[in-house]
PDB file of C-alpha atoms in Angstrom:
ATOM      1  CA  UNK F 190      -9.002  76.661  86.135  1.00 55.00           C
ATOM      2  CA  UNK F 191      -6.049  76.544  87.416  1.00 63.00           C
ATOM      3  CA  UNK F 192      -3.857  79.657  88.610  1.00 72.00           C
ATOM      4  CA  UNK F 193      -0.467  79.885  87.731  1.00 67.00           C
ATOM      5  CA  UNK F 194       2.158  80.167  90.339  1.00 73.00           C
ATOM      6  CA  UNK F 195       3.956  83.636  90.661  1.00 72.00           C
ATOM      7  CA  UNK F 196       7.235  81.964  90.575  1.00 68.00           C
ATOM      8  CA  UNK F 197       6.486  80.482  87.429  1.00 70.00           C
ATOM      9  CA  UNK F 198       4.358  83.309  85.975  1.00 63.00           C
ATOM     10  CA  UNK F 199       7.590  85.529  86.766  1.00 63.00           C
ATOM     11  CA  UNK F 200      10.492  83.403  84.563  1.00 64.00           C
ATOM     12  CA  UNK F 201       7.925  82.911  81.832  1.00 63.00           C
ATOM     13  CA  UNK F 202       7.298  86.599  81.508  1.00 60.00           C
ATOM     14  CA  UNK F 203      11.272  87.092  81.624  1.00 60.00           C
ATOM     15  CA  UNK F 204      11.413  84.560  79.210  1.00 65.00           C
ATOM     16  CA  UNK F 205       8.784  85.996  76.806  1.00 60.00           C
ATOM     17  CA  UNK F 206      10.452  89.160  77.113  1.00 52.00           C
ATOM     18  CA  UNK F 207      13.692  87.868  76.022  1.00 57.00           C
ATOM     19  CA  UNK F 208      12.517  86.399  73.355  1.00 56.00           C
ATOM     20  CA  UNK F 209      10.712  89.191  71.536  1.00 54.00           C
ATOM     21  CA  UNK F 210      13.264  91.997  72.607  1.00 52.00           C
ATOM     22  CA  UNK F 211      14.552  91.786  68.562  1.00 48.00           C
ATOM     23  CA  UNK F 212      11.163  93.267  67.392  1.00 47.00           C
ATOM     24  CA  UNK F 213       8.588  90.610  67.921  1.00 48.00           C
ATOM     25  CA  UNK F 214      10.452  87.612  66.623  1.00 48.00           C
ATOM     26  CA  UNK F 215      13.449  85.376  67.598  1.00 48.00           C
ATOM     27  CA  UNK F 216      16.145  85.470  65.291  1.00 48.00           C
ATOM     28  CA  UNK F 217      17.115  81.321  64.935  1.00 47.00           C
ATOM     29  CA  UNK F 218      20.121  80.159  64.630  1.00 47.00           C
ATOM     30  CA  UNK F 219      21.014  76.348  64.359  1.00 54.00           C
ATOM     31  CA  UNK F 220      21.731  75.760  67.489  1.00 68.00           C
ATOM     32  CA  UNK F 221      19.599  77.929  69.230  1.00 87.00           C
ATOM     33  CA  UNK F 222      16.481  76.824  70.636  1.00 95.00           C
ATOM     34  CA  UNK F 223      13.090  77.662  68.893  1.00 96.00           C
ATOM     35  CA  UNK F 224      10.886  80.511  71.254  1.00 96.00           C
ATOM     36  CA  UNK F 225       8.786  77.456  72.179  1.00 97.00           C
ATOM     37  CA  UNK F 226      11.232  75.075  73.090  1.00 97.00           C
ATOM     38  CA  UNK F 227      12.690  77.929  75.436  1.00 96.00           C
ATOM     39  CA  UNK F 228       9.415  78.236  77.009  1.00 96.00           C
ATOM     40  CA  UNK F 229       8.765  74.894  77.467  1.00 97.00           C
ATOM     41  CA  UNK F 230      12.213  74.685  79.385  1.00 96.00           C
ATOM     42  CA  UNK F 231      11.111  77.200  81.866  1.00 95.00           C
ATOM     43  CA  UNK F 232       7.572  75.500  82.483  1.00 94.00           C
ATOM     44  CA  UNK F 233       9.311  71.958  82.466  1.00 93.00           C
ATOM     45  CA  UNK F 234      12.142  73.103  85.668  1.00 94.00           C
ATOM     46  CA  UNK F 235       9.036  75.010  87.842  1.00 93.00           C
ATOM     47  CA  UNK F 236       7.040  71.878  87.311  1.00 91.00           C
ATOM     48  CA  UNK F 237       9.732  69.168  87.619  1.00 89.00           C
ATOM     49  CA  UNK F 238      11.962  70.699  90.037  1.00 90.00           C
ATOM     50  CA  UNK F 239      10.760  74.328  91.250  1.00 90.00           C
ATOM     51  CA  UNK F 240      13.643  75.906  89.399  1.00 87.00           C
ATOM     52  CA  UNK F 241      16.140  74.030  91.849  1.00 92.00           C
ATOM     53  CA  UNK F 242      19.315  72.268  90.377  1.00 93.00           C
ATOM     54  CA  UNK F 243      19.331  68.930  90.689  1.00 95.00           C
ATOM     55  CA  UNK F 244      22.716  67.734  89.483  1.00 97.00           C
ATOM     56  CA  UNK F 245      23.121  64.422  91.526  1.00 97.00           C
ATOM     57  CA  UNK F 246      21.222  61.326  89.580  1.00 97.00           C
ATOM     58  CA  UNK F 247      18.718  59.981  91.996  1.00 95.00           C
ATOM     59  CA  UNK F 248      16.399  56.594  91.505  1.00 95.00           C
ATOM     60  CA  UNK F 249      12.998  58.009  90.127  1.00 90.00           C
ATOM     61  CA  UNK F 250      10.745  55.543  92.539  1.00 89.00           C
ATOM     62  CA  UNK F 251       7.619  56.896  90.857  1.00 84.00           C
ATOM     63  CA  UNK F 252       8.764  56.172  87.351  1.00 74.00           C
ATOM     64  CA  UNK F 253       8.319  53.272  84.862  1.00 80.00           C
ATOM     65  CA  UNK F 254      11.317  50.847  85.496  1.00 86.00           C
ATOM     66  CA  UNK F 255      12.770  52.930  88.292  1.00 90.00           C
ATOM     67  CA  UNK F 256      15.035  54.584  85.931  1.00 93.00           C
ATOM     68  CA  UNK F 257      18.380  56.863  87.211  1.00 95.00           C
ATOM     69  CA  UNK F 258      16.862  60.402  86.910  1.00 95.00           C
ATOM     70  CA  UNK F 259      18.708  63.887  86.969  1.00 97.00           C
ATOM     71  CA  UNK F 260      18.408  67.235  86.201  1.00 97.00           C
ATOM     72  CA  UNK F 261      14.394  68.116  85.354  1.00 95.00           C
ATOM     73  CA  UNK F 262      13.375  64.489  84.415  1.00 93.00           C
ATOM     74  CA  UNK F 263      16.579  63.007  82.488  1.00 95.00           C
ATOM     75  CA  UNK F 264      16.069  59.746  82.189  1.00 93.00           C
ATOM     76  CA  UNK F 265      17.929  57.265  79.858  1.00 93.00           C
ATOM     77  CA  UNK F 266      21.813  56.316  78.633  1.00 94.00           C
ATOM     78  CA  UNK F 267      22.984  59.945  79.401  1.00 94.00           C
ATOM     79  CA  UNK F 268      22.544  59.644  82.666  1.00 97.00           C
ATOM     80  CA  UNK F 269      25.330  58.383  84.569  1.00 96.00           C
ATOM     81  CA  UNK F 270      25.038  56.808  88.554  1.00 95.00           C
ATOM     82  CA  UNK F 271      27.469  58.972  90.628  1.00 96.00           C
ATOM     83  CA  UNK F 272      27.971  61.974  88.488  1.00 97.00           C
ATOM     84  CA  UNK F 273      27.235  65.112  89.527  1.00 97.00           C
ATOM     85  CA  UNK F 274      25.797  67.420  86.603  1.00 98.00           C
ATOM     86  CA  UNK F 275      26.377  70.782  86.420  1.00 98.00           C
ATOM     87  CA  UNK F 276      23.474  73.691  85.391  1.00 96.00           C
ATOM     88  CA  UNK F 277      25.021  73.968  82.141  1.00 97.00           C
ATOM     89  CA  UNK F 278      25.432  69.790  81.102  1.00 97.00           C
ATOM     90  CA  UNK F 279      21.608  69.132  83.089  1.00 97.00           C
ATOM     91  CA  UNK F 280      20.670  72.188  80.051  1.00 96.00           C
ATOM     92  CA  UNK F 281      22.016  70.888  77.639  1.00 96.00           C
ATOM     93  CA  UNK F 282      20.503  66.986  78.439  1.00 97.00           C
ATOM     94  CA  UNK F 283      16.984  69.061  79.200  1.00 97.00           C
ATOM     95  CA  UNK F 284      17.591  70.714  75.274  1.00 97.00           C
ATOM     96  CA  UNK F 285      18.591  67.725  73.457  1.00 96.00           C
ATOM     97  CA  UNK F 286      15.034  66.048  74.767  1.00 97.00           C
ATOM     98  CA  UNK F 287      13.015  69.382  74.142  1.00 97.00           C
ATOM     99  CA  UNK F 288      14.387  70.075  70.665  1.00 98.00           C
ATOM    100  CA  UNK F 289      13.443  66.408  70.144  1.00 97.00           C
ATOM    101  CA  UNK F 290      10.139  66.597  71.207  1.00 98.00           C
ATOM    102  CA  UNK F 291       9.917  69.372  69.216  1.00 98.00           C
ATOM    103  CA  UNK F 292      10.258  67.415  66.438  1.00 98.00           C
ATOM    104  CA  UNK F 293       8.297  64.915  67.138  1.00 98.00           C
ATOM    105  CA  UNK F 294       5.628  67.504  67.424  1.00 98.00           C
ATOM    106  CA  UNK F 295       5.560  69.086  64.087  1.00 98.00           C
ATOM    107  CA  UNK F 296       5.736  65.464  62.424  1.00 97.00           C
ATOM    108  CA  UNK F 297       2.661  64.757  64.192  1.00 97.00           C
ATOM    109  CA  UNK F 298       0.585  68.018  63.956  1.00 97.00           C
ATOM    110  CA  UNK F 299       0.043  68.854  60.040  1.00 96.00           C
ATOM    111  CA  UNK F 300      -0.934  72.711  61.534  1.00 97.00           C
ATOM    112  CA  UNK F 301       2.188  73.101  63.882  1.00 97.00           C
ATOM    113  CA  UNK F 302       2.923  76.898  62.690  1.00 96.00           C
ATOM    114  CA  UNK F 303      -0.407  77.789  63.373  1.00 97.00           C
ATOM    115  CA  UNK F 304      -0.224  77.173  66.920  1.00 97.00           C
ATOM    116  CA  UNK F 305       0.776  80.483  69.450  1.00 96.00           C
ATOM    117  CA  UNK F 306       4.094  79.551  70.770  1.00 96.00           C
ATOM    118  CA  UNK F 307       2.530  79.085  74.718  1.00 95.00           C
ATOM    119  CA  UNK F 308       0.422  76.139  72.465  1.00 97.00           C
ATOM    120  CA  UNK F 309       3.457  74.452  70.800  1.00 98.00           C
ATOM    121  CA  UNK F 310       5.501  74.793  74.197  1.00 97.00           C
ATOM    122  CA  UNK F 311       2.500  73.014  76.167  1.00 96.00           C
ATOM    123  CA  UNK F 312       2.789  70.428  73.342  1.00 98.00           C
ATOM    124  CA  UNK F 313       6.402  69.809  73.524  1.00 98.00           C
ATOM    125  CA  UNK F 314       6.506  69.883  77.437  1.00 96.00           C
ATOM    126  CA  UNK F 315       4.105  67.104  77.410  1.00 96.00           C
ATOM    127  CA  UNK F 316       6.202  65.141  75.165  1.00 96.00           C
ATOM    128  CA  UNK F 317       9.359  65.503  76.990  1.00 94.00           C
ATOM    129  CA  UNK F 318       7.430  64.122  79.508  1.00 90.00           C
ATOM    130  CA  UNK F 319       6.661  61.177  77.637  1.00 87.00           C
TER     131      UNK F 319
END
């Protein structure tokens, strides 16, 4: 088994925190990320980027069809050759594809709410991924 790094171990308990500070639950809003999707963000920029901004698109060499890449992993139309992204526009890109995958998730698992949140946000990291 793996052990996770202190870095990462450190923003998720911040983030956990945060999230149950109003009595255990997150209050949701519409455009306000679920507790989840939140969680998933912070595992997705240790993983993809060790919490460093990347704002300036880069070729992803690794990836399928060598697409333009910024941010933690934003690949696709909204990513523009030259730009330089700002923290706040790469979270917003990173949200759009989380809340998606989040979506994509419950439409595929029948049992989504029965899932702990650190279950769901596994599930929707590895879908942003995808």
């Amino acid at each position: 088994m793996s052990k996770i790094p202190a870095s990462l171990k450190q923003r998720l308990l911040v983030a956990a925190f945060s999230l149950s500070a109003a009595g255990g639950y997150a209050v949701y809003e519409a455009s306000q990320p679920s507790a989840a999707v939140q969680l998933a963000h912070e595992i997705g920029a240790h993983y993809e980027s060790s919490g460093r901004h990347i704002g300036t698109p880069y070729v992803d060499t690794l990836g399928k069809g060598r697409p333009w890449t910024v941010c933690n992993g934003v690949t696709g139309p909204d990513v523009i050759a030259g730009k330089t992204y700002t923290r706040e526009e790469c979270k917003a890109l990173e949200l759009k594809i989380l809340q998606r995958s989040e979506k994509a998730a419950k439409r595929m698992f029948a049992h989504w709410d029965d899932y702990n949140v650190w279950v769901q946000a596994s599930i929707i990291d590895m879908l942003y991924n995808l």
